[in-house]
PDB file of N, CA and C in Angstrom:
ATOM      1  N   UNK A   1      12.573  10.566  -5.225  1.00 50.00           N
ATOM      2  CA  UNK A   1      12.192   9.083  -5.557  1.00 50.00           C
ATOM      3  C   UNK A   1      12.377   8.210  -7.123  1.00 50.00           C
ATOM      4  N   UNK A   2      13.013   7.005  -7.078  1.00 58.00           N
ATOM      5  CA  UNK A   2      13.157   6.716  -8.094  1.00 58.00           C
ATOM      6  C   UNK A   2      12.332   5.386  -7.906  1.00 58.00           C
ATOM      7  N   UNK A   3      12.184   4.889  -9.237  1.00 68.00           N
ATOM      8  CA  UNK A   3      11.180   3.722  -9.548  1.00 68.00           C
ATOM      9  C   UNK A   3       9.734   3.803  -9.236  1.00 68.00           C
ATOM     10  N   UNK A   4       9.325   2.919  -9.140  1.00 79.00           N
ATOM     11  CA  UNK A   4       7.489   3.016  -9.400  1.00 79.00           C
ATOM     12  C   UNK A   4       7.236   3.704  -7.946  1.00 79.00           C
ATOM     13  N   UNK A   5       6.273   5.017  -8.537  1.00 83.00           N
ATOM     14  CA  UNK A   5       5.920   5.483  -7.164  1.00 83.00           C
ATOM     15  C   UNK A   5       4.705   4.579  -6.267  1.00 83.00           C
ATOM     16  N   UNK A   6       4.813   4.922  -5.095  1.00 91.00           N
ATOM     17  CA  UNK A   6       3.832   4.133  -3.902  1.00 91.00           C
ATOM     18  C   UNK A   6       3.478   5.135  -2.775  1.00 91.00           C
ATOM     19  N   UNK A   7       2.558   4.740  -2.069  1.00 92.00           N
ATOM     20  CA  UNK A   7       2.281   5.506  -0.772  1.00 92.00           C
ATOM     21  C   UNK A   7       1.825   4.447   0.118  1.00 92.00           C
ATOM     22  N   UNK A   8       1.689   5.394   1.400  1.00 94.00           N
ATOM     23  CA  UNK A   8       1.235   4.929   2.445  1.00 94.00           C
ATOM     24  C   UNK A   8       0.321   5.696   3.289  1.00 94.00           C
ATOM     25  N   UNK A   9      -1.205   4.989   3.363  1.00 96.00           N
ATOM     26  CA  UNK A   9      -2.405   5.851   3.624  1.00 96.00           C
ATOM     27  C   UNK A   9      -2.356   5.714   5.525  1.00 96.00           C
ATOM     28  N   UNK A  10      -2.525   6.550   6.117  1.00 96.00           N
ATOM     29  CA  UNK A  10      -2.382   7.044   7.124  1.00 96.00           C
ATOM     30  C   UNK A  10      -3.723   7.574   8.112  1.00 96.00           C
ATOM     31  N   UNK A  11      -4.911   7.264   7.294  1.00 96.00           N
ATOM     32  CA  UNK A  11      -6.016   7.748   7.670  1.00 96.00           C
ATOM     33  C   UNK A  11      -6.615   7.414   9.114  1.00 96.00           C
ATOM     34  N   UNK A  12      -6.624   5.883   9.198  1.00 95.00           N
ATOM     35  CA  UNK A  12      -7.047   5.374  10.613  1.00 95.00           C
ATOM     36  C   UNK A  12      -5.644   6.226  11.860  1.00 95.00           C
ATOM     37  N   UNK A  13      -4.570   6.185  11.708  1.00 96.00           N
ATOM     38  CA  UNK A  13      -3.718   7.152  12.425  1.00 96.00           C
ATOM     39  C   UNK A  13      -4.193   8.672  12.707  1.00 96.00           C
ATOM     40  N   UNK A  14      -4.030   9.213  11.497  1.00 96.00           N
ATOM     41  CA  UNK A  14      -4.866  10.732  11.892  1.00 96.00           C
ATOM     42  C   UNK A  14      -6.111  10.477  12.487  1.00 96.00           C
ATOM     43  N   UNK A  15      -7.193  10.089  12.646  1.00 96.00           N
ATOM     44  CA  UNK A  15      -8.406   9.813  12.860  1.00 96.00           C
ATOM     45  C   UNK A  15      -8.188   9.305  14.345  1.00 96.00           C
ATOM     46  N   UNK A  16      -7.226   8.634  14.907  1.00 95.00           N
ATOM     47  CA  UNK A  16      -6.878   8.301  16.220  1.00 95.00           C
ATOM     48  C   UNK A  16      -6.238   9.593  17.102  1.00 95.00           C
ATOM     49  N   UNK A  17      -5.213   9.835  16.499  1.00 95.00           N
ATOM     50  CA  UNK A  17      -4.720  11.340  16.841  1.00 95.00           C
ATOM     51  C   UNK A  17      -6.203  12.496  17.366  1.00 95.00           C
ATOM     52  N   UNK A  18      -7.342  12.287  16.519  1.00 94.00           N
ATOM     53  CA  UNK A  18      -7.950  13.221  16.319  1.00 94.00           C
ATOM     54  C   UNK A  18      -9.217  12.852  17.670  1.00 94.00           C
ATOM     55  N   UNK A  19      -8.817  11.522  18.456  1.00 94.00           N
ATOM     56  CA  UNK A  19     -10.272  10.853  19.373  1.00 94.00           C
ATOM     57  C   UNK A  19     -11.442  10.337  18.663  1.00 94.00           C
ATOM     58  N   UNK A  20     -10.782   9.803  17.218  1.00 94.00           N
ATOM     59  CA  UNK A  20     -11.866   9.117  16.277  1.00 94.00           C
ATOM     60  C   UNK A  20     -11.205   7.535  15.978  1.00 94.00           C
ATOM     61  N   UNK A  21     -11.992   6.908  17.186  1.00 93.00           N
ATOM     62  CA  UNK A  21     -11.471   5.246  17.094  1.00 93.00           C
ATOM     63  C   UNK A  21     -12.635   4.281  16.095  1.00 93.00           C
ATOM     64  N   UNK A  22     -13.360   4.708  15.324  1.00 93.00           N
ATOM     65  CA  UNK A  22     -14.401   3.730  15.043  1.00 93.00           C
ATOM     66  C   UNK A  22     -14.376   4.784  13.522  1.00 93.00           C
ATOM     67  N   UNK A  23     -14.832   3.612  12.906  1.00 92.00           N
ATOM     68  CA  UNK A  23     -15.375   3.973  11.347  1.00 92.00           C
ATOM     69  C   UNK A  23     -16.876   4.956  11.698  1.00 92.00           C
ATOM     70  N   UNK A  24     -17.767   4.444  12.604  1.00 92.00           N
ATOM     71  CA  UNK A  24     -18.613   5.110  12.630  1.00 92.00           C
ATOM     72  C   UNK A  24     -18.881   6.590  13.141  1.00 92.00           C
ATOM     73  N   UNK A  25     -17.756   6.987  13.824  1.00 92.00           N
ATOM     74  CA  UNK A  25     -17.415   8.029  14.130  1.00 92.00           C
ATOM     75  C   UNK A  25     -17.045   8.988  12.625  1.00 92.00           C
ATOM     76  N   UNK A  26     -16.904   8.719  11.907  1.00 95.00           N
ATOM     77  CA  UNK A  26     -16.495   9.190  10.522  1.00 95.00           C
ATOM     78  C   UNK A  26     -17.363   9.667   9.392  1.00 95.00           C
ATOM     79  N   UNK A  27     -18.646   8.553   9.419  1.00 95.00           N
ATOM     80  CA  UNK A  27     -19.296   8.329   8.243  1.00 95.00           C
ATOM     81  C   UNK A  27     -20.583   9.307   8.729  1.00 95.00           C
ATOM     82  N   UNK A  28     -21.225   9.854   9.700  1.00 95.00           N
ATOM     83  CA  UNK A  28     -22.260  11.139   9.660  1.00 95.00           C
ATOM     84  C   UNK A  28     -21.237  12.447   9.005  1.00 95.00           C
ATOM     85  N   UNK A  29     -19.765  12.451   9.424  1.00 96.00           N
ATOM     86  CA  UNK A  29     -19.494  13.953   9.242  1.00 96.00           C
ATOM     87  C   UNK A  29     -19.341  13.921   7.810  1.00 96.00           C
ATOM     88  N   UNK A  30     -18.867  12.668   7.401  1.00 96.00           N
ATOM     89  CA  UNK A  30     -18.657  12.615   5.901  1.00 96.00           C
ATOM     90  C   UNK A  30     -20.340  12.893   4.842  1.00 96.00           C
ATOM     91  N   UNK A  31     -21.220  12.311   5.659  1.00 96.00           N
ATOM     92  CA  UNK A  31     -22.613  12.604   5.085  1.00 96.00           C
ATOM     93  C   UNK A  31     -23.319  14.345   5.335  1.00 96.00           C
ATOM     94  N   UNK A  32     -22.610  14.753   6.485  1.00 97.00           N
ATOM     95  CA  UNK A  32     -22.860  16.485   6.258  1.00 97.00           C
ATOM     96  C   UNK A  32     -22.277  16.998   5.413  1.00 97.00           C
ATOM     97  N   UNK A  33     -21.396  16.282   4.671  1.00 96.00           N
ATOM     98  CA  UNK A  33     -20.580  17.286   3.576  1.00 96.00           C
ATOM     99  C   UNK A  33     -20.539  16.494   2.086  1.00 96.00           C
ATOM    100  N   UNK A  34     -21.841  15.616   2.272  1.00 96.00           N
ATOM    101  CA  UNK A  34     -22.136  15.287   0.858  1.00 96.00           C
ATOM    102  C   UNK A  34     -21.381  14.125   0.218  1.00 96.00           C
ATOM    103  N   UNK A  35     -20.530  13.701   0.996  1.00 96.00           N
ATOM    104  CA  UNK A  35     -20.278  12.646   0.784  1.00 96.00           C
ATOM    105  C   UNK A  35     -20.876  11.259   1.913  1.00 96.00           C
ATOM    106  N   UNK A  36     -21.698  10.029   0.443  1.00 95.00           N
ATOM    107  CA  UNK A  36     -22.333   9.241   1.273  1.00 95.00           C
ATOM    108  C   UNK A  36     -21.970   7.718   0.796  1.00 95.00           C
ATOM    109  N   UNK A  37     -21.374   7.601   1.807  1.00 94.00           N
ATOM    110  CA  UNK A  37     -20.519   5.988   1.749  1.00 94.00           C
ATOM    111  C   UNK A  37     -21.017   5.158   2.481  1.00 94.00           C
ATOM    112  N   UNK A  38     -21.557   3.617   2.116  1.00 95.00           N
ATOM    113  CA  UNK A  38     -22.041   2.827   2.858  1.00 95.00           C
ATOM    114  C   UNK A  38     -20.833   2.439   4.169  1.00 95.00           C
ATOM    115  N   UNK A  39     -21.252   1.839   5.069  1.00 95.00           N
ATOM    116  CA  UNK A  39     -20.641   1.236   6.139  1.00 95.00           C
ATOM    117  C   UNK A  39     -19.343   0.383   5.758  1.00 95.00           C
ATOM    118  N   UNK A  40     -19.631  -0.665   4.981  1.00 95.00           N
ATOM    119  CA  UNK A  40     -18.681  -1.249   4.456  1.00 95.00           C
ATOM    120  C   UNK A  40     -17.250  -0.367   3.693  1.00 95.00           C
ATOM    121  N   UNK A  41     -17.909   0.809   3.049  1.00 95.00           N
ATOM    122  CA  UNK A  41     -17.130   1.529   1.992  1.00 95.00           C
ATOM    123  C   UNK A  41     -16.506   2.568   3.194  1.00 95.00           C
ATOM    124  N   UNK A  42     -16.871   3.018   4.034  1.00 95.00           N
ATOM    125  CA  UNK A  42     -16.534   3.573   5.361  1.00 95.00           C
ATOM    126  C   UNK A  42     -15.273   2.970   5.754  1.00 95.00           C
ATOM    127  N   UNK A  43     -15.488   1.645   6.300  1.00 95.00           N
ATOM    128  CA  UNK A  43     -14.353   0.862   6.835  1.00 95.00           C
ATOM    129  C   UNK A  43     -13.355   0.658   5.416  1.00 95.00           C
ATOM    130  N   UNK A  44     -13.280   0.465   4.649  1.00 95.00           N
ATOM    131  CA  UNK A  44     -12.516   0.105   4.060  1.00 95.00           C
ATOM    132  C   UNK A  44     -11.708   1.251   3.624  1.00 95.00           C
ATOM    133  N   UNK A  45     -12.458   2.444   3.798  1.00 95.00           N
ATOM    134  CA  UNK A  45     -11.564   3.744   3.065  1.00 95.00           C
ATOM    135  C   UNK A  45     -10.562   3.925   4.474  1.00 95.00           C
ATOM    136  N   UNK A  46     -11.028   3.515   5.829  1.00 95.00           N
ATOM    137  CA  UNK A  46     -10.313   3.611   7.015  1.00 95.00           C
ATOM    138  C   UNK A  46      -8.902   2.459   7.109  1.00 95.00           C
ATOM    139  N   UNK A  47      -9.796   1.258   6.473  1.00 93.00           N
ATOM    140  CA  UNK A  47      -8.752   0.476   7.153  1.00 93.00           C
ATOM    141  C   UNK A  47      -7.987  -0.172   6.142  1.00 93.00           C
ATOM    142  N   UNK A  48      -8.045   0.051   4.897  1.00 94.00           N
ATOM    143  CA  UNK A  48      -7.354  -0.081   3.647  1.00 94.00           C
ATOM    144  C   UNK A  48      -6.850   0.840   2.720  1.00 94.00           C
ATOM    145  N   UNK A  49      -5.823   0.554   2.209  1.00 93.00           N
ATOM    146  CA  UNK A  49      -5.017   1.680   1.314  1.00 93.00           C
ATOM    147  C   UNK A  49      -6.167   1.477   0.065  1.00 93.00           C
ATOM    148  N   UNK A  50      -6.621   2.879  -0.167  1.00 93.00           N
ATOM    149  CA  UNK A  50      -7.399   3.226  -1.300  1.00 93.00           C
ATOM    150  C   UNK A  50      -6.636   3.378  -2.673  1.00 93.00           C
ATOM    151  N   UNK A  51      -6.707   2.301  -3.749  1.00 91.00           N
ATOM    152  CA  UNK A  51      -6.147   2.830  -4.899  1.00 91.00           C
ATOM    153  C   UNK A  51      -6.667   4.134  -5.769  1.00 91.00           C
ATOM    154  N   UNK A  52      -7.865   4.376  -5.970  1.00 92.00           N
ATOM    155  CA  UNK A  52      -8.633   5.360  -6.325  1.00 92.00           C
ATOM    156  C   UNK A  52      -9.581   5.844  -4.934  1.00 92.00           C
ATOM    157  N   UNK A  53      -9.549   7.425  -5.151  1.00 93.00           N
ATOM    158  CA  UNK A  53     -10.018   8.395  -4.272  1.00 93.00           C
ATOM    159  C   UNK A  53     -10.720   9.640  -5.155  1.00 93.00           C
ATOM    160  N   UNK A  54     -11.653  10.109  -5.049  1.00 95.00           N
ATOM    161  CA  UNK A  54     -12.147  11.129  -5.322  1.00 95.00           C
ATOM    162  C   UNK A  54     -11.239  12.400  -4.682  1.00 95.00           C
ATOM    163  N   UNK A  55     -10.955  13.641  -5.514  1.00 96.00           N
ATOM    164  CA  UNK A  55     -10.690  14.509  -4.963  1.00 96.00           C
ATOM    165  C   UNK A  55     -11.148  15.383  -3.730  1.00 96.00           C
ATOM    166  N   UNK A  56     -12.851  15.222  -4.324  1.00 97.00           N
ATOM    167  CA  UNK A  56     -13.805  15.621  -3.350  1.00 97.00           C
ATOM    168  C   UNK A  56     -13.706  14.885  -2.221  1.00 97.00           C
ATOM    169  N   UNK A  57     -13.708  13.709  -2.088  1.00 96.00           N
ATOM    170  CA  UNK A  57     -13.588  13.053  -0.650  1.00 96.00           C
ATOM    171  C   UNK A  57     -12.447  13.215   0.261  1.00 96.00           C
ATOM    172  N   UNK A  58     -11.119  13.155  -0.668  1.00 96.00           N
ATOM    173  CA  UNK A  58      -9.941  14.110  -0.046  1.00 96.00           C
ATOM    174  C   UNK A  58     -10.042  15.290   0.989  1.00 96.00           C
ATOM    175  N   UNK A  59     -10.687  15.864  -0.061  1.00 97.00           N
ATOM    176  CA  UNK A  59     -10.685  17.441   0.598  1.00 97.00           C
ATOM    177  C   UNK A  59     -11.847  17.162   1.814  1.00 97.00           C
ATOM    178  N   UNK A  60     -12.850  16.403   2.067  1.00 97.00           N
ATOM    179  CA  UNK A  60     -13.739  16.479   2.709  1.00 97.00           C
ATOM    180  C   UNK A  60     -13.089  16.034   4.265  1.00 97.00           C
ATOM    181  N   UNK A  61     -12.016  14.810   3.686  1.00 97.00           N
ATOM    182  CA  UNK A  61     -11.231  13.978   4.862  1.00 97.00           C
ATOM    183  C   UNK A  61     -10.563  15.088   5.480  1.00 97.00           C
ATOM    184  N   UNK A  62     -10.185  15.916   5.034  1.00 97.00           N
ATOM    185  CA  UNK A  62      -9.001  17.035   5.080  1.00 97.00           C
ATOM    186  C   UNK A  62      -9.947  17.897   5.959  1.00 97.00           C
ATOM    187  N   UNK A  63     -10.720  18.297   5.283  1.00 97.00           N
ATOM    188  CA  UNK A  63     -11.490  18.907   6.822  1.00 97.00           C
ATOM    189  C   UNK A  63     -12.141  18.587   7.717  1.00 97.00           C
ATOM    190  N   UNK A  64     -12.727  17.260   8.217  1.00 97.00           N
ATOM    191  CA  UNK A  64     -13.282  16.849   8.839  1.00 97.00           C
ATOM    192  C   UNK A  64     -11.771  16.657   9.872  1.00 97.00           C
ATOM    193  N   UNK A  65     -10.515  16.119   9.389  1.00 96.00           N
ATOM    194  CA  UNK A  65     -10.009  15.984  10.353  1.00 96.00           C
ATOM    195  C   UNK A  65      -8.808  17.181  10.484  1.00 96.00           C
ATOM    196  N   UNK A  66      -8.962  18.408   9.866  1.00 96.00           N
ATOM    197  CA  UNK A  66      -8.119  19.326   9.893  1.00 96.00           C
ATOM    198  C   UNK A  66      -6.794  18.895   9.665  1.00 96.00           C
ATOM    199  N   UNK A  67      -6.112  18.434   8.906  1.00 96.00           N
ATOM    200  CA  UNK A  67      -4.994  17.957   8.520  1.00 96.00           C
ATOM    201  C   UNK A  67      -4.620  18.237   6.847  1.00 96.00           C
ATOM    202  N   UNK A  68      -3.346  18.084   6.305  1.00 95.00           N
ATOM    203  CA  UNK A  68      -3.010  18.162   5.252  1.00 95.00           C
ATOM    204  C   UNK A  68      -2.784  16.726   4.400  1.00 95.00           C
ATOM    205  N   UNK A  69      -2.460  16.924   3.419  1.00 94.00           N
ATOM    206  CA  UNK A  69      -2.419  15.700   2.379  1.00 94.00           C
ATOM    207  C   UNK A  69      -1.435  14.942   3.154  1.00 94.00           C
ATOM    208  N   UNK A  70       0.002  15.526   3.504  1.00 94.00           N
ATOM    209  CA  UNK A  70       0.847  15.087   3.376  1.00 94.00           C
ATOM    210  C   UNK A  70       0.822  14.236   5.147  1.00 94.00           C
ATOM    211  N   UNK A  71      -0.218  14.837   6.172  1.00 95.00           N
ATOM    212  CA  UNK A  71      -0.801  13.944   6.977  1.00 95.00           C
ATOM    213  C   UNK A  71      -1.185  12.460   6.699  1.00 95.00           C
ATOM    214  N   UNK A  72      -2.046  12.582   5.659  1.00 95.00           N
ATOM    215  CA  UNK A  72      -2.526  11.229   5.242  1.00 95.00           C
ATOM    216  C   UNK A  72      -2.030  10.558   4.145  1.00 95.00           C
ATOM    217  N   UNK A  73      -1.473  10.936   3.224  1.00 94.00           N
ATOM    218  CA  UNK A  73      -0.434  10.068   2.148  1.00 94.00           C
ATOM    219  C   UNK A  73       0.805  10.305   2.283  1.00 94.00           C
ATOM    220  N   UNK A  74       1.850   9.395   2.301  1.00 93.00           N
ATOM    221  CA  UNK A  74       3.247   9.267   2.587  1.00 93.00           C
ATOM    222  C   UNK A  74       3.451   8.806   1.201  1.00 93.00           C
ATOM    223  N   UNK A  75       4.421  10.074   0.615  1.00 92.00           N
ATOM    224  CA  UNK A  75       4.954   8.878  -0.448  1.00 92.00           C
ATOM    225  C   UNK A  75       6.428   8.333  -0.893  1.00 92.00           C
ATOM    226  N   UNK A  76       6.271   7.304  -0.953  1.00 89.00           N
ATOM    227  CA  UNK A  76       7.611   6.199  -0.801  1.00 89.00           C
ATOM    228  C   UNK A  76       7.916   5.406  -2.020  1.00 89.00           C
ATOM    229  N   UNK A  77       9.118   4.854  -1.998  1.00 80.00           N
ATOM    230  CA  UNK A  77       9.036   4.069  -3.197  1.00 80.00           C
ATOM    231  C   UNK A  77       8.630   2.818  -3.363  1.00 80.00           C
ATOM    232  N   UNK A  78       8.364   2.339  -4.352  1.00 73.00           N
ATOM    233  CA  UNK A  78       7.743   1.018  -4.064  1.00 73.00           C
ATOM    234  C   UNK A  78       8.656  -0.217  -4.220  1.00 73.00           C
ATOM    235  N   UNK A  79       8.294  -1.380  -2.982  1.00 70.00           N
ATOM    236  CA  UNK A  79       9.684  -2.403  -3.011  1.00 70.00           C
ATOM    237  C   UNK A  79       9.616  -3.271  -4.488  1.00 70.00           C
ATOM    238  N   UNK A  80      10.498  -3.780  -4.020  1.00 66.00           N
ATOM    239  CA  UNK A  80      10.933  -4.540  -5.690  1.00 66.00           C
ATOM    240  C   UNK A  80       9.907  -6.222  -5.236  1.00 66.00           C
ATOM    241  N   UNK A  81       9.290  -6.402  -6.226  1.00 62.00           N
ATOM    242  CA  UNK A  81       8.322  -7.891  -6.325  1.00 62.00           C
ATOM    243  C   UNK A  81       9.306  -8.631  -6.047  1.00 62.00           C
ATOM    244  N   UNK A  82       8.633  -9.638  -4.983  1.00 63.00           N
ATOM    245  CA  UNK A  82       9.332 -10.870  -4.726  1.00 63.00           C
ATOM    246  C   UNK A  82       9.420 -11.965  -5.650  1.00 63.00           C
ATOM    247  N   UNK A  83       8.188 -11.937  -6.668  1.00 57.00           N
ATOM    248  CA  UNK A  83       7.719 -13.048  -7.648  1.00 57.00           C
ATOM    249  C   UNK A  83       8.986 -13.013  -8.335  1.00 57.00           C
ATOM    250  N   UNK A  84       9.460 -12.121  -8.820  1.00 53.00           N
ATOM    251  CA  UNK A  84      10.337 -12.272 -10.031  1.00 53.00           C
ATOM    252  C   UNK A  84      11.330 -12.746  -9.801  1.00 53.00           C
ATOM    253  N   UNK A  85      12.056 -13.754 -11.010  1.00 51.00           N
ATOM    254  CA  UNK A  85      13.400 -14.437 -11.021  1.00 51.00           C
ATOM    255  C   UNK A  85      13.674 -14.567 -12.297  1.00 51.00           C
ATOM    256  N   UNK A  86      15.056 -14.193 -12.258  1.00 49.00           N
ATOM    257  CA  UNK A  86      15.747 -14.166 -13.608  1.00 49.00           C
ATOM    258  C   UNK A  86      15.630 -15.812 -13.918  1.00 49.00           C
ATOM    259  N   UNK A  87      15.200 -15.722 -15.170  1.00 49.00           N
ATOM    260  CA  UNK A  87      14.999 -16.842 -16.183  1.00 49.00           C
ATOM    261  C   UNK A  87      16.444 -17.820 -16.027  1.00 49.00           C
ATOM    262  N   UNK A  88      17.819 -16.669 -16.641  1.00 49.00           N
ATOM    263  CA  UNK A  88      18.698 -17.734 -17.273  1.00 49.00           C
ATOM    264  C   UNK A  88      20.134 -17.627 -16.116  1.00 49.00           C
ATOM    265  N   UNK A  89      20.078 -18.712 -15.464  1.00 49.00           N
ATOM    266  CA  UNK A  89      21.444 -18.593 -14.761  1.00 49.00           C
ATOM    267  C   UNK A  89      21.325 -17.220 -13.798  1.00 49.00           C
ATOM    268  N   UNK A  90      22.646 -17.368 -13.813  1.00 49.00           N
ATOM    269  CA  UNK A  90      23.262 -16.104 -12.869  1.00 49.00           C
ATOM    270  C   UNK A  90      22.847 -14.393 -13.227  1.00 49.00           C
ATOM    271  N   UNK A  91      22.081 -13.506 -12.343  1.00 46.00           N
ATOM    272  CA  UNK A  91      21.690 -12.610 -12.502  1.00 46.00           C
ATOM    273  C   UNK A  91      22.639 -11.682 -12.933  1.00 46.00           C
ATOM    274  N   UNK A  92      23.885 -11.762 -12.762  1.00 49.00           N
ATOM    275  CA  UNK A  92      24.738 -10.907 -13.139  1.00 49.00           C
ATOM    276  C   UNK A  92      25.040 -11.432 -14.692  1.00 49.00           C
ATOM    277  N   UNK A  93      24.854 -12.378 -14.871  1.00 50.00           N
ATOM    278  CA  UNK A  93      25.257 -12.815 -16.562  1.00 50.00           C
ATOM    279  C   UNK A  93      24.220 -12.104 -17.721  1.00 50.00           C
ATOM    280  N   UNK A  94      22.611 -12.250 -16.723  1.00 48.00           N
ATOM    281  CA  UNK A  94      21.819 -11.500 -18.021  1.00 48.00           C
ATOM    282  C   UNK A  94      21.765  -9.791 -17.365  1.00 48.00           C
ATOM    283  N   UNK A  95      22.812  -9.224 -16.518  1.00 52.00           N
ATOM    284  CA  UNK A  95      22.819  -7.576 -16.978  1.00 52.00           C
ATOM    285  C   UNK A  95      21.382  -7.132 -15.825  1.00 52.00           C
ATOM    286  N   UNK A  96      20.879  -7.978 -14.936  1.00 51.00           N
ATOM    287  CA  UNK A  96      19.789  -7.299 -14.217  1.00 51.00           C
ATOM    288  C   UNK A  96      20.379  -7.899 -12.767  1.00 51.00           C
ATOM    289  N   UNK A  97      19.648  -6.778 -11.699  1.00 52.00           N
ATOM    290  CA  UNK A  97      19.976  -6.804 -10.568  1.00 52.00           C
ATOM    291  C   UNK A  97      19.409  -8.094  -9.903  1.00 52.00           C
ATOM    292  N   UNK A  98      20.033  -8.892  -8.741  1.00 51.00           N
ATOM    293  CA  UNK A  98      19.100  -9.949  -8.279  1.00 51.00           C
ATOM    294  C   UNK A  98      18.192  -9.599  -7.572  1.00 51.00           C
ATOM    295  N   UNK A  99      17.225  -9.962  -7.263  1.00 51.00           N
ATOM    296  CA  UNK A  99      15.622  -9.960  -6.739  1.00 51.00           C
ATOM    297  C   UNK A  99      15.546 -10.442  -5.353  1.00 51.00           C
ATOM    298  N   UNK A 100      15.063  -9.960  -4.657  1.00 51.00           N
ATOM    299  CA  UNK A 100      15.244 -10.235  -3.061  1.00 51.00           C
ATOM    300  C   UNK A 100      15.086 -11.701  -3.278  1.00 51.00           C
ATOM    301  N   UNK A 101      14.405 -12.410  -3.988  1.00 52.00           N
ATOM    302  CA  UNK A 101      13.657 -13.831  -3.952  1.00 52.00           C
ATOM    303  C   UNK A 101      14.801 -14.965  -4.507  1.00 52.00           C
ATOM    304  N   UNK A 102      16.028 -14.199  -4.912  1.00 53.00           N
ATOM    305  CA  UNK A 102      16.830 -15.137  -6.079  1.00 53.00           C
ATOM    306  C   UNK A 102      18.178 -15.458  -4.863  1.00 53.00           C
ATOM    307  N   UNK A 103      17.409 -16.188  -3.942  1.00 54.00           N
ATOM    308  CA  UNK A 103      18.332 -17.067  -3.002  1.00 54.00           C
ATOM    309  C   UNK A 103      18.209 -18.415  -3.081  1.00 54.00           C
ATOM    310  N   UNK A 104      17.692 -19.012  -4.244  1.00 57.00           N
ATOM    311  CA  UNK A 104      17.861 -20.943  -4.480  1.00 57.00           C
ATOM    312  C   UNK A 104      19.054 -20.773  -4.767  1.00 57.00           C
ATOM    313  N   UNK A 105      19.696 -21.798  -4.239  1.00 60.00           N
ATOM    314  CA  UNK A 105      20.903 -22.672  -4.535  1.00 60.00           C
ATOM    315  C   UNK A 105      20.636 -23.351  -5.823  1.00 60.00           C
ATOM    316  N   UNK A 106      21.831 -23.288  -6.550  1.00 61.00           N
ATOM    317  CA  UNK A 106      21.763 -23.962  -7.955  1.00 61.00           C
ATOM    318  C   UNK A 106      21.871 -25.659  -7.556  1.00 61.00           C
ATOM    319  N   UNK A 107      20.928 -26.306  -8.908  1.00 64.00           N
ATOM    320  CA  UNK A 107      21.121 -27.602  -8.374  1.00 64.00           C
ATOM    321  C   UNK A 107      21.890 -28.531  -8.488  1.00 64.00           C
ATOM    322  N   UNK A 108      22.341 -29.272  -7.704  1.00 64.00           N
ATOM    323  CA  UNK A 108      23.568 -30.444  -8.169  1.00 64.00           C
ATOM    324  C   UNK A 108      23.592 -31.228  -9.438  1.00 64.00           C
ATOM    325  N   UNK A 109      24.656 -31.031 -10.186  1.00 68.00           N
ATOM    326  CA  UNK A 109      24.628 -32.054 -11.222  1.00 68.00           C
ATOM    327  C   UNK A 109      25.226 -33.284 -10.942  1.00 68.00           C
ATOM    328  N   UNK A 110      24.269 -34.276 -11.022  1.00 72.00           N
ATOM    329  CA  UNK A 110      24.647 -35.645 -10.944  1.00 72.00           C
ATOM    330  C   UNK A 110      25.573 -36.321 -12.181  1.00 72.00           C
ATOM    331  N   UNK A 111      26.504 -36.756 -12.082  1.00 70.00           N
ATOM    332  CA  UNK A 111      27.798 -36.951 -12.870  1.00 70.00           C
ATOM    333  C   UNK A 111      27.868 -38.892 -12.825  1.00 70.00           C
ATOM    334  N   UNK A 112      27.426 -39.657 -13.932  1.00 74.00           N
ATOM    335  CA  UNK A 112      27.905 -41.086 -13.695  1.00 74.00           C
ATOM    336  C   UNK A 112      29.427 -41.378 -13.174  1.00 74.00           C
ATOM    337  N   UNK A 113      29.511 -42.327 -12.219  1.00 70.00           N
ATOM    338  CA  UNK A 113      30.642 -42.596 -11.790  1.00 70.00           C
ATOM    339  C   UNK A 113      31.419 -43.670 -13.062  1.00 70.00           C
ATOM    340  N   UNK A 114      32.749 -43.134 -13.431  1.00 71.00           N
ATOM    341  CA  UNK A 114      33.013 -44.044 -14.381  1.00 71.00           C
ATOM    342  C   UNK A 114      33.888 -45.386 -13.470  1.00 71.00           C
ATOM    343  N   UNK A 115      33.679 -46.452 -13.780  1.00 60.00           N
ATOM    344  CA  UNK A 115      34.250 -47.927 -13.299  1.00 60.00           C
ATOM    345  C   UNK A 115      34.677 -48.696 -13.882  1.00 60.00           C
TER     346      UNK A 115
END
């Protein structure tokens, strides 16, 4: 994998394969194992991709779901940022590869006609 590492979070999908379709199914099982999360924290853990996750919480999720880290976390290469643009003219001149968003046409020059 080259570039900045990224990942996909598959908790919701793994829960569904185990017959758990609601965050309220997960919360009591977390609490039984010493992980006390609020309903909103549990919801965010399931439906959003966590930026920070304690190893203890991860290990408890693996235990509850009977799965491996590879089932929950899929490493992927980061997608290039769409907001960056090359500032000076053509990207080939600057030595940088063109970004996905570099499809804006160059402006036409209006030259006064000589009469």
